[in-house]
PDB file of C-alpha atoms in Angstrom:
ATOM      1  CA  UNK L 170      94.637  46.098 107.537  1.00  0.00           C
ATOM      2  CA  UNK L 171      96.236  45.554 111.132  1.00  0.00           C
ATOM      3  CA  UNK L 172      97.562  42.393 112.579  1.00  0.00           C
ATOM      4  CA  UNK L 173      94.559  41.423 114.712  1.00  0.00           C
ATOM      5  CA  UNK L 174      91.377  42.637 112.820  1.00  0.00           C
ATOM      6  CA  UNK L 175      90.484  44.193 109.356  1.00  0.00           C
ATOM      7  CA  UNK L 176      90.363  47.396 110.488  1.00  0.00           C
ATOM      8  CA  UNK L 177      93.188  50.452 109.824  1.00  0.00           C
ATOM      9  CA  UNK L 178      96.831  50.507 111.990  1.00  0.00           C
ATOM     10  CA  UNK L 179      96.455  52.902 114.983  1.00  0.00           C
ATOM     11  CA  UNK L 180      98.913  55.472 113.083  1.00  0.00           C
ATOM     12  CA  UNK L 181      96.444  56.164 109.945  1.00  0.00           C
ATOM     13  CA  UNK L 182      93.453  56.221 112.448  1.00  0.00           C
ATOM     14  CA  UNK L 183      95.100  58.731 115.039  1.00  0.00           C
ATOM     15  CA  UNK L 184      96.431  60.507 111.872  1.00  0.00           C
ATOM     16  CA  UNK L 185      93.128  60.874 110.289  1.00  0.00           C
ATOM     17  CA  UNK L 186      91.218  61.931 113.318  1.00  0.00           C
ATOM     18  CA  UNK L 187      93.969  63.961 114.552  1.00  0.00           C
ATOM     19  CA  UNK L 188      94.157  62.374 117.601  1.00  0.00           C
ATOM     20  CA  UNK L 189      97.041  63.820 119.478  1.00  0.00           C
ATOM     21  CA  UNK L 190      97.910  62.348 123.238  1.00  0.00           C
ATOM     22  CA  UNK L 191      96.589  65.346 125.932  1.00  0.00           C
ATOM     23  CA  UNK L 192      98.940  65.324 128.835  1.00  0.00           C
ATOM     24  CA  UNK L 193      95.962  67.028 130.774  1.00  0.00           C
ATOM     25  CA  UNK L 194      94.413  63.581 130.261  1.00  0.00           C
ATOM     26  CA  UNK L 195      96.611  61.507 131.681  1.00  0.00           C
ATOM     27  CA  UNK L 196      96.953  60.125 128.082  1.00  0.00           C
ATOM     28  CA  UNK L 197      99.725  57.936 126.581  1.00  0.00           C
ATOM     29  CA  UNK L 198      98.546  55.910 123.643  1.00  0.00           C
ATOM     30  CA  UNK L 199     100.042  52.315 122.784  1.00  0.00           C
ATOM     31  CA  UNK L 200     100.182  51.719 119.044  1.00  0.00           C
ATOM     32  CA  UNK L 201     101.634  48.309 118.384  1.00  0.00           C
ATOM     33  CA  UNK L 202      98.163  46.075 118.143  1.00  0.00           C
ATOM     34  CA  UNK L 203     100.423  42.754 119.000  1.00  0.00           C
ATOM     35  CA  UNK L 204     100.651  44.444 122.110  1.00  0.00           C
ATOM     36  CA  UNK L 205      97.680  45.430 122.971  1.00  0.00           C
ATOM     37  CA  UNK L 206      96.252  41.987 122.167  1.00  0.00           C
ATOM     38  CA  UNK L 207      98.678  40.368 124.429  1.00  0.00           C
ATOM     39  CA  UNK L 208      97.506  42.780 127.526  1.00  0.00           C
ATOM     40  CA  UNK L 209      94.276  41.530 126.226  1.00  0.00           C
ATOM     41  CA  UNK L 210      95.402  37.949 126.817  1.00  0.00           C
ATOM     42  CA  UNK L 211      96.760  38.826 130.152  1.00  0.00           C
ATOM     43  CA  UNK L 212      92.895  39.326 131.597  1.00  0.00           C
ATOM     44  CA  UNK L 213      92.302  35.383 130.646  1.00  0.00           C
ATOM     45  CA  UNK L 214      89.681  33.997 128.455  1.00  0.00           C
ATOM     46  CA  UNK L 215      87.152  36.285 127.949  1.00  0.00           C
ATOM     47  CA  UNK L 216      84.948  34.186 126.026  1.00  0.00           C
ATOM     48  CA  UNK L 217      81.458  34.970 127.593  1.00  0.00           C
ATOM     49  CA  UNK L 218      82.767  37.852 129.630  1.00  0.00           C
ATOM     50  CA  UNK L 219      81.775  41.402 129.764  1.00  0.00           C
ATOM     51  CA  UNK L 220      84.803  43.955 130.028  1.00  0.00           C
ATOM     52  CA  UNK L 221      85.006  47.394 131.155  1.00  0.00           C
ATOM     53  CA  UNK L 222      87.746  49.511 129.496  1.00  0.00           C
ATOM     54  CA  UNK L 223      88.550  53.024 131.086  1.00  0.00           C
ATOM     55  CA  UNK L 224      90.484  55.229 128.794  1.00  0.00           C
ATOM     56  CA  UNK L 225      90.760  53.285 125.745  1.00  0.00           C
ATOM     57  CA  UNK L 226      91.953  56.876 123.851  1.00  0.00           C
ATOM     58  CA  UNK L 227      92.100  55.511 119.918  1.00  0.00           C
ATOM     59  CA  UNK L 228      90.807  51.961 120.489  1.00  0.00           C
ATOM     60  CA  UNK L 229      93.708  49.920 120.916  1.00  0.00           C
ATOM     61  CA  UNK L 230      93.358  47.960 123.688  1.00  0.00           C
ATOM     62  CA  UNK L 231      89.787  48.336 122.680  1.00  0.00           C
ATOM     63  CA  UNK L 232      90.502  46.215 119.739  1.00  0.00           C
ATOM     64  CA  UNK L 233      92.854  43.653 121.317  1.00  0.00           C
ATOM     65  CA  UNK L 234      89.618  43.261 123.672  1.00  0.00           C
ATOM     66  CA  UNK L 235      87.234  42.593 120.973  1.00  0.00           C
ATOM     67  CA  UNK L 236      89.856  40.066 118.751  1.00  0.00           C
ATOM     68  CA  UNK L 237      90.673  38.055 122.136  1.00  0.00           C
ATOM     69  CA  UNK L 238      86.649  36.901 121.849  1.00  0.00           C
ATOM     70  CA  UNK L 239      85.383  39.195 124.162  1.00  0.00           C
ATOM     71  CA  UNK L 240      81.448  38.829 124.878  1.00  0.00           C
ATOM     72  CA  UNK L 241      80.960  42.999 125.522  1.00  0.00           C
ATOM     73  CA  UNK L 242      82.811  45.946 125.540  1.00  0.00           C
ATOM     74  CA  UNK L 243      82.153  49.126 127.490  1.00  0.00           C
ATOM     75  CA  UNK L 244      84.476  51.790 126.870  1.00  0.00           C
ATOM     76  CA  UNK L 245      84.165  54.819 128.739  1.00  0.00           C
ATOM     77  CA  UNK L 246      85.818  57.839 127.319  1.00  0.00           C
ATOM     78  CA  UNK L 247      85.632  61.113 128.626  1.00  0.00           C
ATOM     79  CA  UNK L 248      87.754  62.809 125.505  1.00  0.00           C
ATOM     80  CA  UNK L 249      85.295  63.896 122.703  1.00  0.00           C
ATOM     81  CA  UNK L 250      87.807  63.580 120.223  1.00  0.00           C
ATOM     82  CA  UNK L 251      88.563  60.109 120.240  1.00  0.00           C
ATOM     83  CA  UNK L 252      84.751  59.042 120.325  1.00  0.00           C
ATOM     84  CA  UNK L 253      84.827  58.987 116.009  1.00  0.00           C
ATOM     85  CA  UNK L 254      87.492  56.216 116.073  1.00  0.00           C
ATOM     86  CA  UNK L 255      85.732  54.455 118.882  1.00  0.00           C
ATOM     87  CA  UNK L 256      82.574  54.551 116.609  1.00  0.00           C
ATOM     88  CA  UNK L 257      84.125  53.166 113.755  1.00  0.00           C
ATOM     89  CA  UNK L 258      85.276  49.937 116.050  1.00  0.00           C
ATOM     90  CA  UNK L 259      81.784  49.507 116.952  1.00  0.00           C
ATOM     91  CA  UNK L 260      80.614  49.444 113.475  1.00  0.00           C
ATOM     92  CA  UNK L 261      83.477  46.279 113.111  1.00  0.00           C
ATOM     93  CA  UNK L 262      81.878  44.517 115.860  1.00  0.00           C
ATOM     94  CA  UNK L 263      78.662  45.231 115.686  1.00  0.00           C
ATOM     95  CA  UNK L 264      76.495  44.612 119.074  1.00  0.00           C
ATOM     96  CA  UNK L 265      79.627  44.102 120.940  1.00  0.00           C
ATOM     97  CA  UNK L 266      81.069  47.114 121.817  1.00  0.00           C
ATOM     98  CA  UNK L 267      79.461  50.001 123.673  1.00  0.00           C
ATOM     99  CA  UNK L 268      81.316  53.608 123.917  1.00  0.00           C
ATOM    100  CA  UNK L 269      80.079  55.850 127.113  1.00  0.00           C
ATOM    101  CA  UNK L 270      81.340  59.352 126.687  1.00  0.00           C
ATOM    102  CA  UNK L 271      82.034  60.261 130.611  1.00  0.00           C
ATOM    103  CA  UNK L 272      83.887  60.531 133.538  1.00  0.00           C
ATOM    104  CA  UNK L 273      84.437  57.200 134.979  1.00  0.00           C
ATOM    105  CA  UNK L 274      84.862  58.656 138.082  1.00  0.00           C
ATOM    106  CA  UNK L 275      81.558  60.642 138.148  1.00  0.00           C
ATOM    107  CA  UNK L 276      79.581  57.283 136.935  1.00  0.00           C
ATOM    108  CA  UNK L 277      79.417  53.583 137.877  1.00  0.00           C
ATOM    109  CA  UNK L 278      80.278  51.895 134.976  1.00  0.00           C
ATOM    110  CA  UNK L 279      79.789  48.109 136.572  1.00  0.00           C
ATOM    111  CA  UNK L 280      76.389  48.935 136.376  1.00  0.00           C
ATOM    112  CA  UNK L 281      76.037  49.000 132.302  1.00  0.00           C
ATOM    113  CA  UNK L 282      77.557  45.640 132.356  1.00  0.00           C
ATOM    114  CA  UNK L 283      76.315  42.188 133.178  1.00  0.00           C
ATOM    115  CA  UNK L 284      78.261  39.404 135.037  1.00  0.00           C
ATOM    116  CA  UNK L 285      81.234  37.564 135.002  1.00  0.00           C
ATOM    117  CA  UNK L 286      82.496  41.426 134.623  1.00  0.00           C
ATOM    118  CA  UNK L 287      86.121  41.333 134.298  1.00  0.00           C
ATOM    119  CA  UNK L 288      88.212  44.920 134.126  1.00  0.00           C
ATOM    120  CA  UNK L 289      91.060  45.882 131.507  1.00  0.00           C
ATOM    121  CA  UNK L 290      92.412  49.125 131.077  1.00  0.00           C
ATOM    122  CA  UNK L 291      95.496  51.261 130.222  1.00  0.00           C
ATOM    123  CA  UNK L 292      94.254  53.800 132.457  1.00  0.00           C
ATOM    124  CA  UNK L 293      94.997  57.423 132.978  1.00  0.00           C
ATOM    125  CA  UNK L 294      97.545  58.096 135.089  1.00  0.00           C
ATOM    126  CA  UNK L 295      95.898  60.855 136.983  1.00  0.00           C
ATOM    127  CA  UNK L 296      93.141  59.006 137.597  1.00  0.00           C
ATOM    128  CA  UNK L 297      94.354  55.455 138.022  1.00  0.00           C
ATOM    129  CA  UNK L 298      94.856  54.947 141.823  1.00  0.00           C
ATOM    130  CA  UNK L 299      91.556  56.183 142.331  1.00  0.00           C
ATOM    131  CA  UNK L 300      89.818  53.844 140.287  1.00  0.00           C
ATOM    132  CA  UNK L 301      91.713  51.022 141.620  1.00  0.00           C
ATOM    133  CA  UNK L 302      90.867  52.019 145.016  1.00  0.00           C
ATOM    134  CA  UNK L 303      87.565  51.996 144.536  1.00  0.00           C
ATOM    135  CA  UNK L 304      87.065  48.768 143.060  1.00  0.00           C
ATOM    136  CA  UNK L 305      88.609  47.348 145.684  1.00  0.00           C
ATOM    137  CA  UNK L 306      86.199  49.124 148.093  1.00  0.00           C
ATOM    138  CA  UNK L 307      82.853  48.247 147.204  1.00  0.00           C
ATOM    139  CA  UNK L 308      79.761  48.032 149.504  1.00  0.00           C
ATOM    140  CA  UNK L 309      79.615  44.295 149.337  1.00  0.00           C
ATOM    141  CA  UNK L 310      82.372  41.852 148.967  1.00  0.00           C
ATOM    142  CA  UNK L 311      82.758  40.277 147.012  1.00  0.00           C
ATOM    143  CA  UNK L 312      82.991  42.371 144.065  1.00  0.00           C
ATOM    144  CA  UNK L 313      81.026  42.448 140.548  1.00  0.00           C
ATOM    145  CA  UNK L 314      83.957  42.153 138.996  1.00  0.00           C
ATOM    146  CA  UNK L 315      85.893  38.665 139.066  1.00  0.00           C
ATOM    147  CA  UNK L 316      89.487  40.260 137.929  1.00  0.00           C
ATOM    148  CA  UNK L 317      91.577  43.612 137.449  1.00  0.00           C
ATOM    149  CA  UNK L 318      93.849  44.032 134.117  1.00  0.00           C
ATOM    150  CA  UNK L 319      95.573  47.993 135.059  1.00  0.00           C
ATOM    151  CA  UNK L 320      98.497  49.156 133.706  1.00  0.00           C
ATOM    152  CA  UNK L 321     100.108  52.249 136.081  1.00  0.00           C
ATOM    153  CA  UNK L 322     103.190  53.671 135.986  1.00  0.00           C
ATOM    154  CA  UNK L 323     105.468  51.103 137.274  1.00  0.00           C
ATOM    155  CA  UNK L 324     106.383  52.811 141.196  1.00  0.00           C
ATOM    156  CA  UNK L 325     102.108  52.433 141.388  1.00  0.00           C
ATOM    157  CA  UNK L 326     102.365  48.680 140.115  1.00  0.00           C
ATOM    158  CA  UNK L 327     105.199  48.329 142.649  1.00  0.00           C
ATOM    159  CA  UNK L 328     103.191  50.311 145.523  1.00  0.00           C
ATOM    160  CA  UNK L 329     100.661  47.342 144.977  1.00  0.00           C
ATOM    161  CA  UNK L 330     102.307  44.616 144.891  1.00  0.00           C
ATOM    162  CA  UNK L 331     104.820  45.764 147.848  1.00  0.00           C
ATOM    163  CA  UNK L 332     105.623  43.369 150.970  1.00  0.00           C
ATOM    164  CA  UNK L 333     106.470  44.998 154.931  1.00  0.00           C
ATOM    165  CA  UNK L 334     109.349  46.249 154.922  1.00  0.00           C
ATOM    166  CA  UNK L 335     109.611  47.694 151.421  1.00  0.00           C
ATOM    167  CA  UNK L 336     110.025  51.584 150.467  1.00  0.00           C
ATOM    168  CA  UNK L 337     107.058  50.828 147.866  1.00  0.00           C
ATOM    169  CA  UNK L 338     104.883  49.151 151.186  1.00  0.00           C
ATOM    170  CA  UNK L 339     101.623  51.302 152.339  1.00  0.00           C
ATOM    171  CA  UNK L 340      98.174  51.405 151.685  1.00  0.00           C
ATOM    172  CA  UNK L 341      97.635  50.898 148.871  1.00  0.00           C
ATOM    173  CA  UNK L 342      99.331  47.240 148.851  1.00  0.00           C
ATOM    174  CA  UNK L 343      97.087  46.445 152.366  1.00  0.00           C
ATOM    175  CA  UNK L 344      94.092  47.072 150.337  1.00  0.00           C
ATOM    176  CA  UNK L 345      95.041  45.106 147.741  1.00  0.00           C
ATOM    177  CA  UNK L 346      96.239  42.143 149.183  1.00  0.00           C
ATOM    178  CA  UNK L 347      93.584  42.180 151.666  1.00  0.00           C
ATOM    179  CA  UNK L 348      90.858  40.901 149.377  1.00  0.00           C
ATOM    180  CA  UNK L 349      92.998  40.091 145.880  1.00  0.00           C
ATOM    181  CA  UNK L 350      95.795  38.242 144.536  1.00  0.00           C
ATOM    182  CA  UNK L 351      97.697  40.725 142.985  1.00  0.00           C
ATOM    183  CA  UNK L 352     100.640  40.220 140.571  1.00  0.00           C
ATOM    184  CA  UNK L 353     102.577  42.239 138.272  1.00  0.00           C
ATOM    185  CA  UNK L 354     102.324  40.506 134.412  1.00  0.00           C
ATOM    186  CA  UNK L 355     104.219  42.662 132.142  1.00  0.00           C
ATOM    187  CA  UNK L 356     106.604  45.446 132.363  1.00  0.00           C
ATOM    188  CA  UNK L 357     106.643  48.539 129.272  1.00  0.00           C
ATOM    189  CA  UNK L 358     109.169  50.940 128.853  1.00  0.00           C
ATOM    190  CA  UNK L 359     108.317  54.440 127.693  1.00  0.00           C
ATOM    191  CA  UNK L 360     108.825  53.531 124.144  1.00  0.00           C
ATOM    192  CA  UNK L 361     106.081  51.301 124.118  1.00  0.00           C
ATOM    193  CA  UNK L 362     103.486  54.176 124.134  1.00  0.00           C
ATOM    194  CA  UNK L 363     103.010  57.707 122.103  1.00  0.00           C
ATOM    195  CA  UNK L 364     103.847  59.985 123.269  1.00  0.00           C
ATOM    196  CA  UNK L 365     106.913  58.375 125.865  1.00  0.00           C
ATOM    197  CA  UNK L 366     106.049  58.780 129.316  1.00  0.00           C
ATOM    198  CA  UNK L 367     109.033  59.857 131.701  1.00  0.00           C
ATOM    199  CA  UNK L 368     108.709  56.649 133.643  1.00  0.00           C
ATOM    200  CA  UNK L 369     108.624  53.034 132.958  1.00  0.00           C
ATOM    201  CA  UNK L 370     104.845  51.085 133.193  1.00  0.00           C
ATOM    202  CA  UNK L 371     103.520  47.877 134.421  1.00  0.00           C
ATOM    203  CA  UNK L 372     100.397  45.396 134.106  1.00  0.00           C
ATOM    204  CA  UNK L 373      98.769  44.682 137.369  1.00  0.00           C
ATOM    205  CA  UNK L 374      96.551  41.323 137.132  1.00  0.00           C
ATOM    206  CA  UNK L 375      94.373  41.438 140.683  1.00  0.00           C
ATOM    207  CA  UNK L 376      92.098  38.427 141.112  1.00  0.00           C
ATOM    208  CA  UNK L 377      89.189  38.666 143.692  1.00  0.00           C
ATOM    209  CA  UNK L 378      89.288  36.576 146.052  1.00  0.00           C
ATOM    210  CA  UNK L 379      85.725  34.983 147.476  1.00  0.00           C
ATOM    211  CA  UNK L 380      86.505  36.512 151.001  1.00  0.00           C
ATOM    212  CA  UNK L 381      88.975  39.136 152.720  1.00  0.00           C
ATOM    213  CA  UNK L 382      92.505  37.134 153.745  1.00  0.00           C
ATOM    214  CA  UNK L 383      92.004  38.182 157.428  1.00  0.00           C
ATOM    215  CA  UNK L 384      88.216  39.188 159.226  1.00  0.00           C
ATOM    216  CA  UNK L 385      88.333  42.968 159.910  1.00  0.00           C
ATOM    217  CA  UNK L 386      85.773  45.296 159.237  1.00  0.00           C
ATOM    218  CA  UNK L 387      86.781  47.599 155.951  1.00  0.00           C
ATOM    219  CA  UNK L 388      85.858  51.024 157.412  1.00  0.00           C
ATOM    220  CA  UNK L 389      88.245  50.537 160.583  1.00  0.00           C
ATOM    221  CA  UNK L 390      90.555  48.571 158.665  1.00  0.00           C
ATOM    222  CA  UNK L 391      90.627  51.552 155.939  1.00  0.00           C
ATOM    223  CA  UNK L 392      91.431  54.412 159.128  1.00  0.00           C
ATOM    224  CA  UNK L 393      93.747  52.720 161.075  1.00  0.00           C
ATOM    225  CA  UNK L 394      95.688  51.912 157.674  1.00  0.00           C
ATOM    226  CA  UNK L 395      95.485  55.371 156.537  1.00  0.00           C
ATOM    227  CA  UNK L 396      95.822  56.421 159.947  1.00  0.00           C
ATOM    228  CA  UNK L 397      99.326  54.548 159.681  1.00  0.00           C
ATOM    229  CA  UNK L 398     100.438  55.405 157.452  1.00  0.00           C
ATOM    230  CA  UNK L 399      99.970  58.910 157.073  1.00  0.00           C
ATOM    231  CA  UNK L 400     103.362  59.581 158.814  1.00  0.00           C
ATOM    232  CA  UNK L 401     105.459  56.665 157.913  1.00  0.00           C
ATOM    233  CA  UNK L 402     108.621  55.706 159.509  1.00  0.00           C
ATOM    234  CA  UNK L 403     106.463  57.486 162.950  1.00  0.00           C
ATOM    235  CA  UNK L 404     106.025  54.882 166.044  1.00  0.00           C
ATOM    236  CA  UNK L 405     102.395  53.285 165.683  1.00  0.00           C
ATOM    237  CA  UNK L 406     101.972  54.182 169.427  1.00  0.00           C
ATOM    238  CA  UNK L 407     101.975  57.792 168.245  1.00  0.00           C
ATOM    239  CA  UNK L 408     100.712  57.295 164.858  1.00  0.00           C
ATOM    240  CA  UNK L 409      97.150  55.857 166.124  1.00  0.00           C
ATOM    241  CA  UNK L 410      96.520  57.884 169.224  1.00  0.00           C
ATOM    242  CA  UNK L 411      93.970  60.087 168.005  1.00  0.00           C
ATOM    243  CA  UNK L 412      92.116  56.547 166.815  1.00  0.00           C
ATOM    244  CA  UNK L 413      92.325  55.575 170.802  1.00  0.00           C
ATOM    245  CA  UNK L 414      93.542  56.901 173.777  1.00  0.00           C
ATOM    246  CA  UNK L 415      94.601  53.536 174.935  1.00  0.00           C
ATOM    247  CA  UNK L 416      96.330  52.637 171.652  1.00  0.00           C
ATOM    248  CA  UNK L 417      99.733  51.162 173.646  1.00  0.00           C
ATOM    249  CA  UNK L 418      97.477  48.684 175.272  1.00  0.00           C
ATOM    250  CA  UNK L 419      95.429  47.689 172.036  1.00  0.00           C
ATOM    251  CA  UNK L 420      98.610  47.160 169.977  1.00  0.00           C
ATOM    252  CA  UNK L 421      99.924  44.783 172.719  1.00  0.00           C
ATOM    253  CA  UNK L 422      96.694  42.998 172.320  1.00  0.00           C
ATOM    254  CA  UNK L 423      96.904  42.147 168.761  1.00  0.00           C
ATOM    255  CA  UNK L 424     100.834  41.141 169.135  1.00  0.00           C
ATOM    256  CA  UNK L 425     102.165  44.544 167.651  1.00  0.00           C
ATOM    257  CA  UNK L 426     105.066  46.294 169.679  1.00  0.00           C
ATOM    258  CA  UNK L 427     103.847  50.219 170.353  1.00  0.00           C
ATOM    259  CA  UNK L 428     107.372  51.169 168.694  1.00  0.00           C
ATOM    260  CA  UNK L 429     106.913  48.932 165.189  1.00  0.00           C
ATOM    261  CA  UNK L 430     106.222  51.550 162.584  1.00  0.00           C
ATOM    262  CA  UNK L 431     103.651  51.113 159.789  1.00  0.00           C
ATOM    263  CA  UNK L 432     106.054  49.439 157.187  1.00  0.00           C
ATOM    264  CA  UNK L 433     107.110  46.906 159.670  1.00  0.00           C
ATOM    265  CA  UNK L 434     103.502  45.849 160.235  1.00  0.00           C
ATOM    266  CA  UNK L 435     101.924  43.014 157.817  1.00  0.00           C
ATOM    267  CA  UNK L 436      98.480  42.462 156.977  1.00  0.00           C
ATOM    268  CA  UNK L 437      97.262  39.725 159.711  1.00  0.00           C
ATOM    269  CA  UNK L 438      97.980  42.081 162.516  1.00  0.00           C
ATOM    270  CA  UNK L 439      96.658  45.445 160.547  1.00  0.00           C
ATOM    271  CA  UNK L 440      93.208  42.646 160.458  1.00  0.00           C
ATOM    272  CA  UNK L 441      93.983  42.309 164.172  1.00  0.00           C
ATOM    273  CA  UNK L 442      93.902  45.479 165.345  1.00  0.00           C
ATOM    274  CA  UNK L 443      91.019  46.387 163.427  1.00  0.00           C
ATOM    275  CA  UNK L 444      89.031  43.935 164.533  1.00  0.00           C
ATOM    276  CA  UNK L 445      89.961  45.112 168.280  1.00  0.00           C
ATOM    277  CA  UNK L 446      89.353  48.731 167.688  1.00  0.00           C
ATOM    278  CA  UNK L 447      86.003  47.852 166.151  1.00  0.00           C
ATOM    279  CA  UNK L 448      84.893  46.379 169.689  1.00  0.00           C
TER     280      UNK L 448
END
């Protein structure tokens, strides 16, 4: 019996279904339940809450979902092997946990769950900032889901979280903190996890917020940011003229000097100039 449920420790059940980490999978499995649970706690009270899991490998997290009083699970799994173990969690919480053997990057999960839809995962780390990057880039804003629970490697968490100025600073923080509050929660060395990763990881809480920080419209918000930042440490004035040829004048206009470079930039005037270019 584990700490947190009735059900076998992670060793005997990755033992007995052989469930070896795949490196092609992006996986790294976390076998300490205590931990898992508190990630689980990290995502709030999920009392009455759906949650979507991507990765959850042998079901630990899973399980730290399910103890912490969570209303639904859906775990989607795209590793055949680890589908047994999932089953067997199921059968413990009967009605309360769904498994989806696919892709989550070929499927919309959001759809298989109902609202408030909050999202915890230990994802894998060749798929992670894809994910994240499209949940933060729905159609309609806001989003179905009310929060974000990742872990990444910790230089991702860091990307996310970065201010101007910062080597970590890009894109991926100006989507973030455009429409979330995003924070990092916990920090895991490689220890934590079997097998040890090569880096150090990171819980990223993101909280939706009702509207964007700053108007802008996302598509020309999303190319001028990418446009950017594509060659950092590059004068925006020569950066952004294939988005206009009168780019000088249209920085001017939304108080950016044509020699600032991308990581100088915050994300009120990126807004700015977004909203000019979409005029």
């Amino acid at each position: 019996m584990s700490a947190i449920d009735s059900l076998p420790p992670l060793r005997e059940v990755i033992a007995r279904h052989e469930l070896s980490a795949r490196k092609a999978l992006g996986q790294n499995f976390i076998l300490d339940l205590n931990l898992t649970a508190r990630i689980a706690r990290l995502a709030g009270d999920l009392a009455g809450v759906d949650v979507l899991e991507v990765g959850p490998g042998p079901g630990g997290l899973t399980r730290g979902l399910l103890a912490m009083g969570a209303r639904r699970v859906l775990a989607v799994e795209k590793d055949p092997r680890c589908l047994p173990a999932l089953a067997e969690i199921a059968a413990a919480y009967p009605g309360r946990l769904e498994v989806l053997h696919a892709d989550a990057l070929a499927i919309d999960p959001l759809a298989y769950l109902n609202p408030p839809i909050r999202i915890v995962a230990n994802l894998p780390y060749n798929v992670g900032t894809e994910l994240l990057v499209r949940w933060l880039t729905p159609p309609v804003w806001p989003p179905v889901w009310q929060s974000l629970t990742l872990m990444f490697q910790r230089e991702v968490a860091e990307r996310i979280v970065a201010k101007p100025g910062s080597e970590a600073y890009g894109r991926l923080a100006l989507l973030a903190q455009w429409r979330s509050d995003a924070r990092i929660v916990l920090s895991l060395p490689p220890e934590a996890f079997t097998p040890p990763p090569k880096v150090h990881s990171a819980v990223v809480h993101l909280t939706a917020l009702a509207a964007p920080r700053f108007a802008a419209d996302p598509a020309v918000l999303n190319r001028v940011v990418a446009a950017a930042f594509n060659q950092r440490r590059k004068m925006l004035r020569s950066a952004l003229r294939g988005i206009a040829p009168d780019i000088e004048s249209v920085l001017v206009a939304a108080g950016i000097a044509p020699t600032a470079r991308a990581e100088e930039i915050g994300l009120e005037q990126f807004c700015a100039l977004a909203r000019l270019l979409k005029t």
